[in-house]
mmCIF file of C-alpha atoms in Angstrom:
data_model
loop_
_atom_site.group_PDB
_atom_site.id
_atom_site.type_symbol
_atom_site.label_atom_id
_atom_site.label_comp_id
_atom_site.label_asym_id
_atom_site.label_seq_id
_atom_site.Cartn_x
_atom_site.Cartn_y
_atom_site.Cartn_z
ATOM 1 C CA UNK V 1 -11.038 53.738 -45.749
ATOM 2 C CA UNK V 2 -9.167 56.579 -43.743
ATOM 3 C CA UNK V 3 -6.557 58.679 -45.593
ATOM 4 C CA UNK V 4 -2.966 58.064 -44.492
ATOM 5 C CA UNK V 5 0.046 60.178 -44.860
ATOM 6 C CA UNK V 6 3.494 58.766 -44.364
ATOM 7 C CA UNK V 7 5.838 61.779 -43.685
ATOM 8 C CA UNK V 8 9.575 62.419 -43.769
ATOM 9 C CA UNK V 9 10.702 59.243 -45.463
ATOM 10 C CA UNK V 10 13.283 58.034 -48.035
ATOM 11 C CA UNK V 11 10.970 57.081 -50.869
ATOM 12 C CA UNK V 12 12.320 54.628 -53.280
ATOM 13 C CA UNK V 13 10.526 55.525 -56.689
ATOM 14 C CA UNK V 14 11.406 53.400 -59.752
ATOM 15 C CA UNK V 15 13.617 56.188 -61.309
ATOM 16 C CA UNK V 16 14.787 58.100 -58.251
ATOM 17 C CA UNK V 17 14.919 58.444 -54.466
ATOM 18 C CA UNK V 18 12.750 61.233 -53.015
ATOM 19 C CA UNK V 19 14.484 62.346 -49.861
ATOM 20 C CA UNK V 20 12.313 63.819 -47.047
ATOM 21 C CA UNK V 21 9.215 62.827 -48.916
ATOM 22 C CA UNK V 22 5.600 62.322 -47.972
ATOM 23 C CA UNK V 23 3.216 59.751 -49.408
ATOM 24 C CA UNK V 24 -0.590 60.016 -49.315
ATOM 25 C CA UNK V 25 -2.841 56.978 -49.413
ATOM 26 C CA UNK V 26 -6.470 57.143 -50.328
ATOM 27 C CA UNK V 27 -8.868 54.276 -51.037
ATOM 28 C CA UNK V 28 -6.047 51.865 -50.998
ATOM 29 C CA UNK V 29 -4.023 53.615 -53.611
ATOM 30 C CA UNK V 30 -0.973 55.915 -53.606
ATOM 31 C CA UNK V 31 -2.630 59.251 -54.450
ATOM 32 C CA UNK V 32 0.172 61.863 -53.963
ATOM 33 C CA UNK V 33 3.840 61.932 -53.640
ATOM 34 C CA UNK V 34 5.966 64.984 -52.713
ATOM 35 C CA UNK V 35 6.893 67.077 -49.730
ATOM 36 C CA UNK V 36 4.894 68.812 -47.017
ATOM 37 C CA UNK V 37 1.762 67.045 -47.947
ATOM 38 C CA UNK V 38 -1.289 67.775 -45.864
ATOM 39 C CA UNK V 39 -4.905 66.599 -45.912
ATOM 40 C CA UNK V 40 -7.822 67.114 -43.774
ATOM 41 C CA UNK V 41 -8.937 64.108 -41.637
ATOM 42 C CA UNK V 42 -5.891 62.090 -42.514
ATOM 43 C CA UNK V 43 -3.921 59.967 -40.121
ATOM 44 C CA UNK V 44 -0.278 60.982 -40.179
ATOM 45 C CA UNK V 45 2.748 58.659 -39.451
ATOM 46 C CA UNK V 46 6.110 60.503 -39.232
ATOM 47 C CA UNK V 47 8.684 57.955 -40.384
ATOM 48 C CA UNK V 48 11.656 60.056 -39.374
ATOM 49 C CA UNK V 49 13.922 59.278 -42.158
ATOM 50 C CA UNK V 50 12.962 55.597 -42.648
ATOM 51 C CA UNK V 51 12.878 54.159 -46.130
ATOM 52 C CA UNK V 52 9.688 53.416 -48.108
ATOM 53 C CA UNK V 53 10.093 50.734 -50.814
ATOM 54 C CA UNK V 54 7.458 48.916 -52.924
ATOM 55 C CA UNK V 55 5.990 45.946 -51.233
ATOM 56 C CA UNK V 56 7.808 42.698 -51.860
ATOM 57 C CA UNK V 57 6.324 40.223 -54.377
ATOM 58 C CA UNK V 58 7.006 36.423 -53.812
ATOM 59 C CA UNK V 59 5.952 34.632 -56.920
ATOM 60 C CA UNK V 60 7.485 31.282 -55.811
ATOM 61 C CA UNK V 61 6.633 30.348 -52.230
ATOM 62 C CA UNK V 62 5.352 26.857 -50.881
ATOM 63 C CA UNK V 63 4.620 27.803 -47.297
ATOM 64 C CA UNK V 64 5.753 28.927 -43.809
ATOM 65 C CA UNK V 65 5.163 28.703 -40.115
ATOM 66 C CA UNK V 66 3.953 25.143 -40.345
ATOM 67 C CA UNK V 67 1.582 25.576 -43.306
ATOM 68 C CA UNK V 68 1.991 24.543 -46.892
ATOM 69 C CA UNK V 69 0.070 25.382 -50.096
ATOM 70 C CA UNK V 70 -0.740 21.802 -50.610
ATOM 71 C CA UNK V 71 -2.676 21.691 -47.297
ATOM 72 C CA UNK V 72 -5.509 23.145 -49.428
ATOM 73 C CA UNK V 73 -6.994 25.022 -46.656
ATOM 74 C CA UNK V 74 -7.979 28.708 -45.977
ATOM 75 C CA UNK V 75 -6.239 28.581 -42.650
ATOM 76 C CA UNK V 76 -2.923 27.540 -44.363
ATOM 77 C CA UNK V 77 -3.000 30.433 -46.907
ATOM 78 C CA UNK V 78 -4.254 32.885 -44.411
ATOM 79 C CA UNK V 79 -1.495 32.069 -41.819
ATOM 80 C CA UNK V 80 1.232 32.094 -44.613
ATOM 81 C CA UNK V 81 -0.073 35.452 -45.675
ATOM 82 C CA UNK V 82 0.329 36.882 -42.125
ATOM 83 C CA UNK V 83 3.843 35.450 -41.802
ATOM 84 C CA UNK V 84 4.819 36.892 -45.148
ATOM 85 C CA UNK V 85 3.663 40.485 -44.148
ATOM 86 C CA UNK V 86 5.945 40.500 -41.285
ATOM 87 C CA UNK V 87 8.884 40.122 -43.730
ATOM 88 C CA UNK V 88 7.697 42.871 -46.182
ATOM 89 C CA UNK V 89 5.881 40.624 -48.631
ATOM 90 C CA UNK V 90 2.571 42.356 -49.734
ATOM 91 C CA UNK V 91 1.536 39.859 -52.294
ATOM 92 C CA UNK V 92 2.396 36.209 -53.300
ATOM 93 C CA UNK V 93 1.710 33.209 -55.562
ATOM 94 C CA UNK V 94 1.088 30.036 -53.400
ATOM 95 C CA UNK V 95 3.217 27.361 -55.090
ATOM 96 C CA UNK V 96 2.084 23.794 -55.629
ATOM 97 C CA UNK V 97 4.081 20.609 -55.796
ATOM 98 C CA UNK V 98 4.379 17.555 -58.124
ATOM 99 C CA UNK V 99 1.806 15.371 -56.312
ATOM 100 C CA UNK V 100 -1.237 13.274 -57.173
ATOM 101 C CA UNK V 101 -3.472 15.239 -59.591
ATOM 102 C CA UNK V 102 -6.447 15.434 -57.029
ATOM 103 C CA UNK V 103 -4.229 16.980 -54.481
ATOM 104 C CA UNK V 104 -3.099 19.633 -57.035
ATOM 105 C CA UNK V 105 -6.717 20.336 -57.976
ATOM 106 C CA UNK V 106 -7.683 20.749 -54.227
ATOM 107 C CA UNK V 107 -4.903 23.167 -53.769
ATOM 108 C CA UNK V 108 -5.788 25.206 -56.933
ATOM 109 C CA UNK V 109 -9.448 25.308 -55.770
ATOM 110 C CA UNK V 110 -8.368 26.552 -52.369
ATOM 111 C CA UNK V 111 -6.418 29.300 -54.068
ATOM 112 C CA UNK V 112 -9.547 30.502 -55.904
ATOM 113 C CA UNK V 113 -11.792 30.348 -52.797
ATOM 114 C CA UNK V 114 -9.129 32.067 -50.693
ATOM 115 C CA UNK V 115 -8.839 34.875 -53.186
ATOM 116 C CA UNK V 116 -12.589 35.391 -53.003
ATOM 117 C CA UNK V 117 -12.574 35.577 -49.197
ATOM 118 C CA UNK V 118 -9.377 37.638 -48.791
ATOM 119 C CA UNK V 119 -6.559 37.103 -46.113
ATOM 120 C CA UNK V 120 -5.273 39.332 -43.435
ATOM 121 C CA UNK V 121 -1.629 39.612 -44.577
ATOM 122 C CA UNK V 122 0.006 39.606 -48.031
ATOM 123 C CA UNK V 123 -2.485 39.408 -50.964
ATOM 124 C CA UNK V 124 -2.918 36.031 -52.846
ATOM 125 C CA UNK V 125 -2.289 36.931 -56.660
ATOM 126 C CA UNK V 126 -2.956 33.493 -57.975
ATOM 127 C CA UNK V 127 -1.122 30.085 -57.987
ATOM 128 C CA UNK V 128 2.297 29.090 -59.243
ATOM 129 C CA UNK V 129 2.140 25.498 -60.556
ATOM 130 C CA UNK V 130 5.469 23.750 -59.797
ATOM 131 C CA UNK V 131 5.123 20.385 -61.645
ATOM 132 C CA UNK V 132 4.028 17.860 -62.746
ATOM 133 C CA UNK V 133 5.453 18.661 -66.248
ATOM 134 C CA UNK V 134 9.123 18.361 -65.308
ATOM 135 C CA UNK V 135 12.079 16.098 -65.848
ATOM 136 C CA UNK V 136 12.827 13.255 -63.509
ATOM 137 C CA UNK V 137 16.597 13.943 -63.844
ATOM 138 C CA UNK V 138 16.306 17.431 -62.328
ATOM 139 C CA UNK V 139 13.198 16.785 -60.209
ATOM 140 C CA UNK V 140 14.937 18.233 -57.027
ATOM 141 C CA UNK V 141 12.546 17.738 -53.976
ATOM 142 C CA UNK V 142 9.396 16.786 -56.306
ATOM 143 C CA UNK V 143 8.188 13.346 -56.134
ATOM 144 C CA UNK V 144 9.239 11.406 -59.120
ATOM 145 C CA UNK V 145 6.228 9.004 -59.291
ATOM 146 C CA UNK V 146 4.002 12.055 -60.036
ATOM 147 C CA UNK V 147 5.919 13.419 -62.942
ATOM 148 C CA UNK V 148 3.885 13.664 -66.135
ATOM 149 C CA UNK V 149 4.423 14.707 -69.777
ATOM 150 C CA UNK V 150 2.906 18.072 -70.714
ATOM 151 C CA UNK V 151 -0.893 17.589 -71.228
ATOM 152 C CA UNK V 152 -2.957 20.559 -72.359
ATOM 153 C CA UNK V 153 -6.241 19.031 -71.381
ATOM 154 C CA UNK V 154 -4.813 18.427 -67.853
ATOM 155 C CA UNK V 155 -3.637 22.157 -67.641
ATOM 156 C CA UNK V 156 -7.114 23.287 -68.792
ATOM 157 C CA UNK V 157 -8.478 21.405 -65.925
ATOM 158 C CA UNK V 158 -6.003 22.951 -63.557
ATOM 159 C CA UNK V 159 -6.998 26.390 -64.963
ATOM 160 C CA UNK V 160 -10.664 25.894 -64.725
ATOM 161 C CA UNK V 161 -10.563 24.564 -61.099
ATOM 162 C CA UNK V 162 -8.408 27.631 -60.062
ATOM 163 C CA UNK V 163 -10.990 29.950 -61.742
ATOM 164 C CA UNK V 164 -8.399 31.215 -63.983
ATOM 165 C CA UNK V 165 -6.127 32.208 -61.122
ATOM 166 C CA UNK V 166 -2.925 30.571 -62.360
ATOM 167 C CA UNK V 167 -0.152 33.088 -62.810
ATOM 168 C CA UNK V 168 2.775 30.770 -63.695
ATOM 169 C CA UNK V 169 3.285 27.089 -64.657
ATOM 170 C CA UNK V 170 6.662 25.304 -64.711
ATOM 171 C CA UNK V 171 7.737 23.232 -67.673
ATOM 172 C CA UNK V 172 10.742 21.236 -68.582
ATOM 173 C CA UNK V 173 11.062 22.603 -72.201
ATOM 174 C CA UNK V 174 12.679 19.385 -73.646
ATOM 175 C CA UNK V 175 9.283 17.664 -73.125
ATOM 176 C CA UNK V 176 7.469 20.106 -75.340
ATOM 177 C CA UNK V 177 9.699 20.177 -78.601
ATOM 178 C CA UNK V 178 6.897 21.446 -80.691
ATOM 179 C CA UNK V 179 6.005 24.331 -78.421
ATOM 180 C CA UNK V 180 2.229 23.271 -78.512
ATOM 181 C CA UNK V 181 1.965 23.323 -74.766
ATOM 182 C CA UNK V 182 3.741 26.658 -74.115
ATOM 183 C CA UNK V 183 1.621 28.311 -76.881
ATOM 184 C CA UNK V 184 -1.503 26.847 -75.372
ATOM 185 C CA UNK V 185 -0.812 28.039 -71.901
ATOM 186 C CA UNK V 186 0.531 31.570 -72.772
ATOM 187 C CA UNK V 187 -2.728 32.229 -74.885
ATOM 188 C CA UNK V 188 -4.561 32.098 -71.655
ATOM 189 C CA UNK V 189 -2.242 34.715 -70.145
ATOM 190 C CA UNK V 190 -0.474 32.128 -67.902
ATOM 191 C CA UNK V 191 3.351 32.641 -67.851
ATOM 192 C CA UNK V 192 5.556 29.568 -68.484
ATOM 193 C CA UNK V 193 8.548 29.179 -66.374
ATOM 194 C CA UNK V 194 11.365 26.725 -67.504
ATOM 195 C CA UNK V 195 13.030 24.648 -64.998
ATOM 196 C CA UNK V 196 13.518 21.220 -63.273
ATOM 197 C CA UNK V 197 14.984 20.487 -66.639
ATOM 198 C CA UNK V 198 17.695 18.499 -68.400
ATOM 199 C CA UNK V 199 17.355 20.809 -71.384
ATOM 200 C CA UNK V 200 20.258 21.630 -73.540
ATOM 201 C CA UNK V 201 21.028 25.256 -74.437
ATOM 202 C CA UNK V 202 19.180 24.832 -77.724
ATOM 203 C CA UNK V 203 16.200 23.258 -76.067
ATOM 204 C CA UNK V 204 16.015 25.970 -73.487
ATOM 205 C CA UNK V 205 16.229 28.631 -76.153
ATOM 206 C CA UNK V 206 13.540 27.013 -78.163
ATOM 207 C CA UNK V 207 11.263 27.123 -75.161
ATOM 208 C CA UNK V 208 11.883 30.901 -74.796
ATOM 209 C CA UNK V 209 11.265 31.237 -78.686
ATOM 210 C CA UNK V 210 7.853 29.635 -78.156
ATOM 211 C CA UNK V 211 6.960 32.159 -75.367
ATOM 212 C CA UNK V 212 8.391 31.090 -71.945
ATOM 213 C CA UNK V 213 9.541 34.157 -69.938
ATOM 214 C CA UNK V 214 10.906 32.953 -66.650
ATOM 215 C CA UNK V 215 13.542 30.496 -65.448
ATOM 216 C CA UNK V 216 12.856 28.620 -62.203
ATOM 217 C CA UNK V 217 15.362 29.142 -59.501
ATOM 218 C CA UNK V 218 18.465 29.840 -61.625
ATOM 219 C CA UNK V 219 21.247 27.387 -61.030
ATOM 220 C CA UNK V 220 18.911 25.012 -59.267
ATOM 221 C CA UNK V 221 17.151 22.172 -60.989
ATOM 222 C CA UNK V 222 18.682 22.705 -64.381
ATOM 223 C CA UNK V 223 21.722 21.568 -66.435
ATOM 224 C CA UNK V 224 24.625 23.810 -65.558
ATOM 225 C CA UNK V 225 27.113 25.567 -67.801
ATOM 226 C CA UNK V 226 29.870 23.941 -69.710
ATOM 227 C CA UNK V 227 31.832 25.755 -72.353
ATOM 228 C CA UNK V 228 31.026 23.073 -75.043
ATOM 229 C CA UNK V 229 27.448 22.755 -73.971
ATOM 230 C CA UNK V 230 26.177 25.985 -72.299
ATOM 231 C CA UNK V 231 23.068 24.068 -71.053
ATOM 232 C CA UNK V 232 19.851 25.601 -69.702
ATOM 233 C CA UNK V 233 21.964 27.922 -67.545
ATOM 234 C CA UNK V 234 23.787 29.295 -70.647
ATOM 235 C CA UNK V 235 20.421 30.223 -72.075
ATOM 236 C CA UNK V 236 19.417 32.106 -68.850
ATOM 237 C CA UNK V 237 22.529 33.878 -68.827
ATOM 238 C CA UNK V 238 22.373 35.078 -72.445
ATOM 239 C CA UNK V 239 18.657 35.774 -73.261
ATOM 240 C CA UNK V 240 17.180 39.087 -72.201
ATOM 241 C CA UNK V 241 13.664 37.699 -72.888
ATOM 242 C CA UNK V 242 13.809 35.584 -69.835
ATOM 243 C CA UNK V 243 13.643 36.539 -66.053
ATOM 244 C CA UNK V 244 15.856 34.498 -63.780
ATOM 245 C CA UNK V 245 14.434 33.616 -60.446
ATOM 246 C CA UNK V 246 16.995 33.419 -57.620
ATOM 247 C CA UNK V 247 16.966 31.973 -54.130
ATOM 248 C CA UNK V 248 19.397 34.417 -52.523
ATOM 249 C CA UNK V 249 20.068 32.539 -49.220
ATOM 250 C CA UNK V 250 23.677 31.622 -50.057
ATOM 251 C CA UNK V 251 22.841 27.885 -49.629
ATOM 252 C CA UNK V 252 21.243 27.403 -53.010
ATOM 253 C CA UNK V 253 23.954 29.392 -54.749
ATOM 254 C CA UNK V 254 27.407 30.604 -53.683
ATOM 255 C CA UNK V 255 27.783 34.382 -53.153
ATOM 256 C CA UNK V 256 29.979 34.576 -56.098
ATOM 257 C CA UNK V 257 27.511 32.768 -58.371
ATOM 258 C CA UNK V 258 24.872 35.376 -57.257
ATOM 259 C CA UNK V 259 27.278 38.163 -58.181
ATOM 260 C CA UNK V 260 27.994 36.407 -61.451
ATOM 261 C CA UNK V 261 24.251 36.250 -62.270
ATOM 262 C CA UNK V 262 23.806 39.984 -61.450
ATOM 263 C CA UNK V 263 26.795 40.893 -63.568
ATOM 264 C CA UNK V 264 25.588 38.861 -66.611
ATOM 265 C CA UNK V 265 21.729 39.390 -66.342
ATOM 266 C CA UNK V 266 21.570 42.757 -64.902
ATOM 267 C CA UNK V 267 19.295 43.981 -61.978
ATOM 268 C CA UNK V 268 16.244 44.333 -64.269
ATOM 269 C CA UNK V 269 16.056 40.585 -65.132
ATOM 270 C CA UNK V 270 16.536 38.858 -61.781
ATOM 271 C CA UNK V 271 13.517 37.958 -59.597
ATOM 272 C CA UNK V 272 14.310 37.169 -55.845
ATOM 273 C CA UNK V 273 12.164 34.284 -54.690
ATOM 274 C CA UNK V 274 12.077 32.570 -51.337
ATOM 275 C CA UNK V 275 10.909 29.102 -52.575
ATOM 276 C CA UNK V 276 10.200 28.714 -48.726
ATOM 277 C CA UNK V 277 8.479 25.727 -47.329
ATOM 278 C CA UNK V 278 6.535 25.036 -44.024
ATOM 279 C CA UNK V 279 9.725 25.222 -41.705
ATOM 280 C CA UNK V 280 10.209 28.946 -42.524
ATOM 281 C CA UNK V 281 9.735 30.868 -39.435
ATOM 282 C CA UNK V 282 9.835 27.935 -37.073
ATOM 283 C CA UNK V 283 13.369 26.687 -36.928
ATOM 284 C CA UNK V 284 15.080 23.276 -37.346
ATOM 285 C CA UNK V 285 13.312 19.956 -37.199
ATOM 286 C CA UNK V 286 11.311 17.467 -39.233
ATOM 287 C CA UNK V 287 8.809 18.768 -41.748
ATOM 288 C CA UNK V 288 6.968 17.707 -44.984
ATOM 289 C CA UNK V 289 7.127 19.104 -48.496
ATOM 290 C CA UNK V 290 5.284 17.603 -51.464
ATOM 291 C CA UNK V 291 4.421 14.434 -49.333
ATOM 292 C CA UNK V 292 8.157 13.800 -48.505
ATOM 293 C CA UNK V 293 9.915 14.095 -45.262
ATOM 294 C CA UNK V 294 12.159 17.259 -45.030
ATOM 295 C CA UNK V 295 14.864 17.608 -42.283
ATOM 296 C CA UNK V 296 15.923 21.307 -41.503
ATOM 297 C CA UNK V 297 19.305 21.699 -39.680
ATOM 298 C CA UNK V 298 20.903 25.053 -39.438
ATOM 299 C CA UNK V 299 18.157 26.654 -41.606
ATOM 300 C CA UNK V 300 18.985 24.185 -44.533
ATOM 301 C CA UNK V 301 16.002 22.080 -45.724
ATOM 302 C CA UNK V 302 16.823 18.731 -47.233
ATOM 303 C CA UNK V 303 15.219 15.343 -48.005
ATOM 304 C CA UNK V 304 16.651 12.328 -46.570
ATOM 305 C CA UNK V 305 18.905 11.793 -49.607
ATOM 306 C CA UNK V 306 20.492 15.315 -49.038
ATOM 307 C CA UNK V 307 18.586 17.026 -51.933
ATOM 308 C CA UNK V 308 17.681 20.716 -51.050
ATOM 309 C CA UNK V 309 13.896 20.965 -50.461
ATOM 310 C CA UNK V 310 12.839 24.498 -50.730
ATOM 311 C CA UNK V 311 14.234 26.946 -48.385
ATOM 312 C CA UNK V 312 13.694 28.754 -44.895
ATOM 313 C CA UNK V 313 14.391 32.031 -46.649
ATOM 314 C CA UNK V 314 12.349 35.221 -46.248
ATOM 315 C CA UNK V 315 12.517 38.005 -48.911
ATOM 316 C CA UNK V 316 13.601 40.733 -46.378
ATOM 317 C CA UNK V 317 16.636 38.468 -45.689
ATOM 318 C CA UNK V 318 17.169 37.864 -49.417
ATOM 319 C CA UNK V 319 17.249 41.818 -49.843
ATOM 320 C CA UNK V 320 19.775 42.198 -47.113
ATOM 321 C CA UNK V 321 21.894 39.358 -48.620
ATOM 322 C CA UNK V 322 21.848 41.108 -51.975
ATOM 323 C CA UNK V 323 22.966 44.437 -50.420
ATOM 324 C CA UNK V 324 25.735 42.733 -48.426
ATOM 325 C CA UNK V 325 27.178 41.908 -51.706
ATOM 326 C CA UNK V 326 27.499 45.502 -52.618
ATOM 327 C CA UNK V 327 24.227 45.871 -54.604
ATOM 328 C CA UNK V 328 22.565 49.040 -53.932
ATOM 329 C CA UNK V 329 19.211 49.038 -52.024
ATOM 330 C CA UNK V 330 17.785 50.897 -55.127
ATOM 331 C CA UNK V 331 18.713 48.008 -57.314
ATOM 332 C CA UNK V 332 17.881 45.309 -54.900
ATOM 333 C CA UNK V 333 14.308 46.480 -54.510
ATOM 334 C CA UNK V 334 13.792 45.990 -58.306
ATOM 335 C CA UNK V 335 14.761 42.350 -57.940
ATOM 336 C CA UNK V 336 12.344 41.792 -54.911
ATOM 337 C CA UNK V 337 9.454 43.697 -56.214
ATOM 338 C CA UNK V 338 9.410 45.515 -59.570
ATOM 339 C CA UNK V 339 10.770 42.678 -61.795
ATOM 340 C CA UNK V 340 8.313 40.243 -60.328
ATOM 341 C CA UNK V 341 5.500 42.459 -61.075
ATOM 342 C CA UNK V 342 6.631 42.923 -64.600
ATOM 343 C CA UNK V 343 7.053 39.198 -65.165
ATOM 344 C CA UNK V 344 3.542 38.138 -64.076
ATOM 345 C CA UNK V 345 1.730 41.085 -65.754
ATOM 346 C CA UNK V 346 0.661 43.174 -62.683
ATOM 347 C CA UNK V 347 3.085 46.073 -63.147
ATOM 348 C CA UNK V 348 0.156 48.425 -63.789
ATOM 349 C CA UNK V 349 -1.025 47.945 -60.231
ATOM 350 C CA UNK V 350 2.038 46.868 -58.182
ATOM 351 C CA UNK V 351 5.752 46.665 -58.010
ATOM 352 C CA UNK V 352 6.767 50.410 -57.683
ATOM 353 C CA UNK V 353 6.045 53.440 -55.757
ATOM 354 C CA UNK V 354 3.838 55.601 -58.156
ATOM 355 C CA UNK V 355 0.761 57.585 -58.034
ATOM 356 C CA UNK V 356 -2.323 55.534 -58.994
ATOM 357 C CA UNK V 357 -0.764 52.166 -57.937
ATOM 358 C CA UNK V 358 -1.929 49.830 -55.164
ATOM 359 C CA UNK V 359 -0.644 51.206 -51.759
ATOM 360 C CA UNK V 360 1.474 48.051 -51.252
ATOM 361 C CA UNK V 361 4.296 49.402 -49.220
ATOM 362 C CA UNK V 362 7.149 48.256 -46.957
ATOM 363 C CA UNK V 363 8.909 50.730 -44.469
ATOM 364 C CA UNK V 364 12.375 49.688 -43.685
ATOM 365 C CA UNK V 365 14.597 50.684 -40.835
ATOM 366 C CA UNK V 366 18.262 51.673 -41.481
ATOM 367 C CA UNK V 367 19.340 48.070 -41.004
ATOM 368 C CA UNK V 368 16.867 47.068 -43.692
ATOM 369 C CA UNK V 369 14.700 45.282 -41.155
ATOM 370 C CA UNK V 370 10.887 45.499 -41.868
ATOM 371 C CA UNK V 371 9.291 48.293 -39.641
ATOM 372 C CA UNK V 372 6.038 48.351 -41.322
ATOM 373 C CA UNK V 373 3.893 46.615 -44.036
ATOM 374 C CA UNK V 374 1.094 48.123 -45.828
ATOM 375 C CA UNK V 375 -1.199 46.135 -48.140
ATOM 376 C CA UNK V 376 -3.824 47.902 -50.201
ATOM 377 C CA UNK V 377 -3.562 50.828 -47.925
ATOM 378 C CA UNK V 378 -4.171 48.811 -44.704
ATOM 379 C CA UNK V 379 -1.350 48.446 -42.189
ATOM 380 C CA UNK V 380 -1.125 44.735 -41.701
ATOM 381 C CA UNK V 381 2.204 44.697 -39.695
ATOM 382 C CA UNK V 382 4.035 47.186 -37.541
ATOM 383 C CA UNK V 383 7.075 46.588 -35.479
ATOM 384 C CA UNK V 384 5.758 48.958 -32.886
#
């Protein structure tokens, strides 16, 4: 692999911004940061003051450009990966839905096989299993007839078929009062995300005590806050052990609610996700999610009964939305990259601009649009 030098950029390191900085990529890794870097036989790209930030990591995404994780085909995940790269995503977790078990197993096996083969765009990190161990009361766009109680043997089947490539699984914690399921899952290195839940504050907290570390799309699919029953949301607000996912499209949550979450949780404990479905990148029309019809109008994806059904959000837009609320780019980058890498245990390789880490890099123009996306040292998207 050819050496690559990115010159004259604003480089967003985790602790500081390096102005007029250079970055050297060798063998798919960041090998040097500084100024006036030169190397023999290296390709040089002068970025003329553009911004270098760590590649975005979308841990919760169903699909895009007409494809869905549940299609269970290489073509689907490969096309999603190329679409994501155009929006600054360098790695992602294809997300399953609450469907018939054979459908979930096919999707998980496809994640495993696709990871072996590799894709052209954003790297596949492993699956995010959304359902079936959720509550019917807060099922959202998941199909109620496939909802199940937590089942350790079924999880083991998921895990085996996926070749161990499951990063996160969702659970409604009130369905696991003993914590046996959470403990079983986390022993295998899989993160438990609490959501699609009717849990009380106490039940949600108990789930975190047992080892859960993420909250599914905060505000959505959970019991809201009340001053006499703080609910699942109250626990997300208060507990620093748990990361809060957030769909920052200003459809799933009002801008004031987003600002409130940032004020309470802080920028180090929020993970921006897209929760995007097949319509993302295509526009309004009729689509499918988890075997159910979804109607997209003005960018809002809803079931026939009006329930929100995923989003058409991209993470570059989520980043821009955050900065439009007055959040600095420096802090917003943590929410779109660093925090996700820490939450799913890949921070040693990804999530920040540092020597020795994977060269998963996004170059942003002054308006924060994506100029270039680099995955493992390879340019997979360029505006020019």
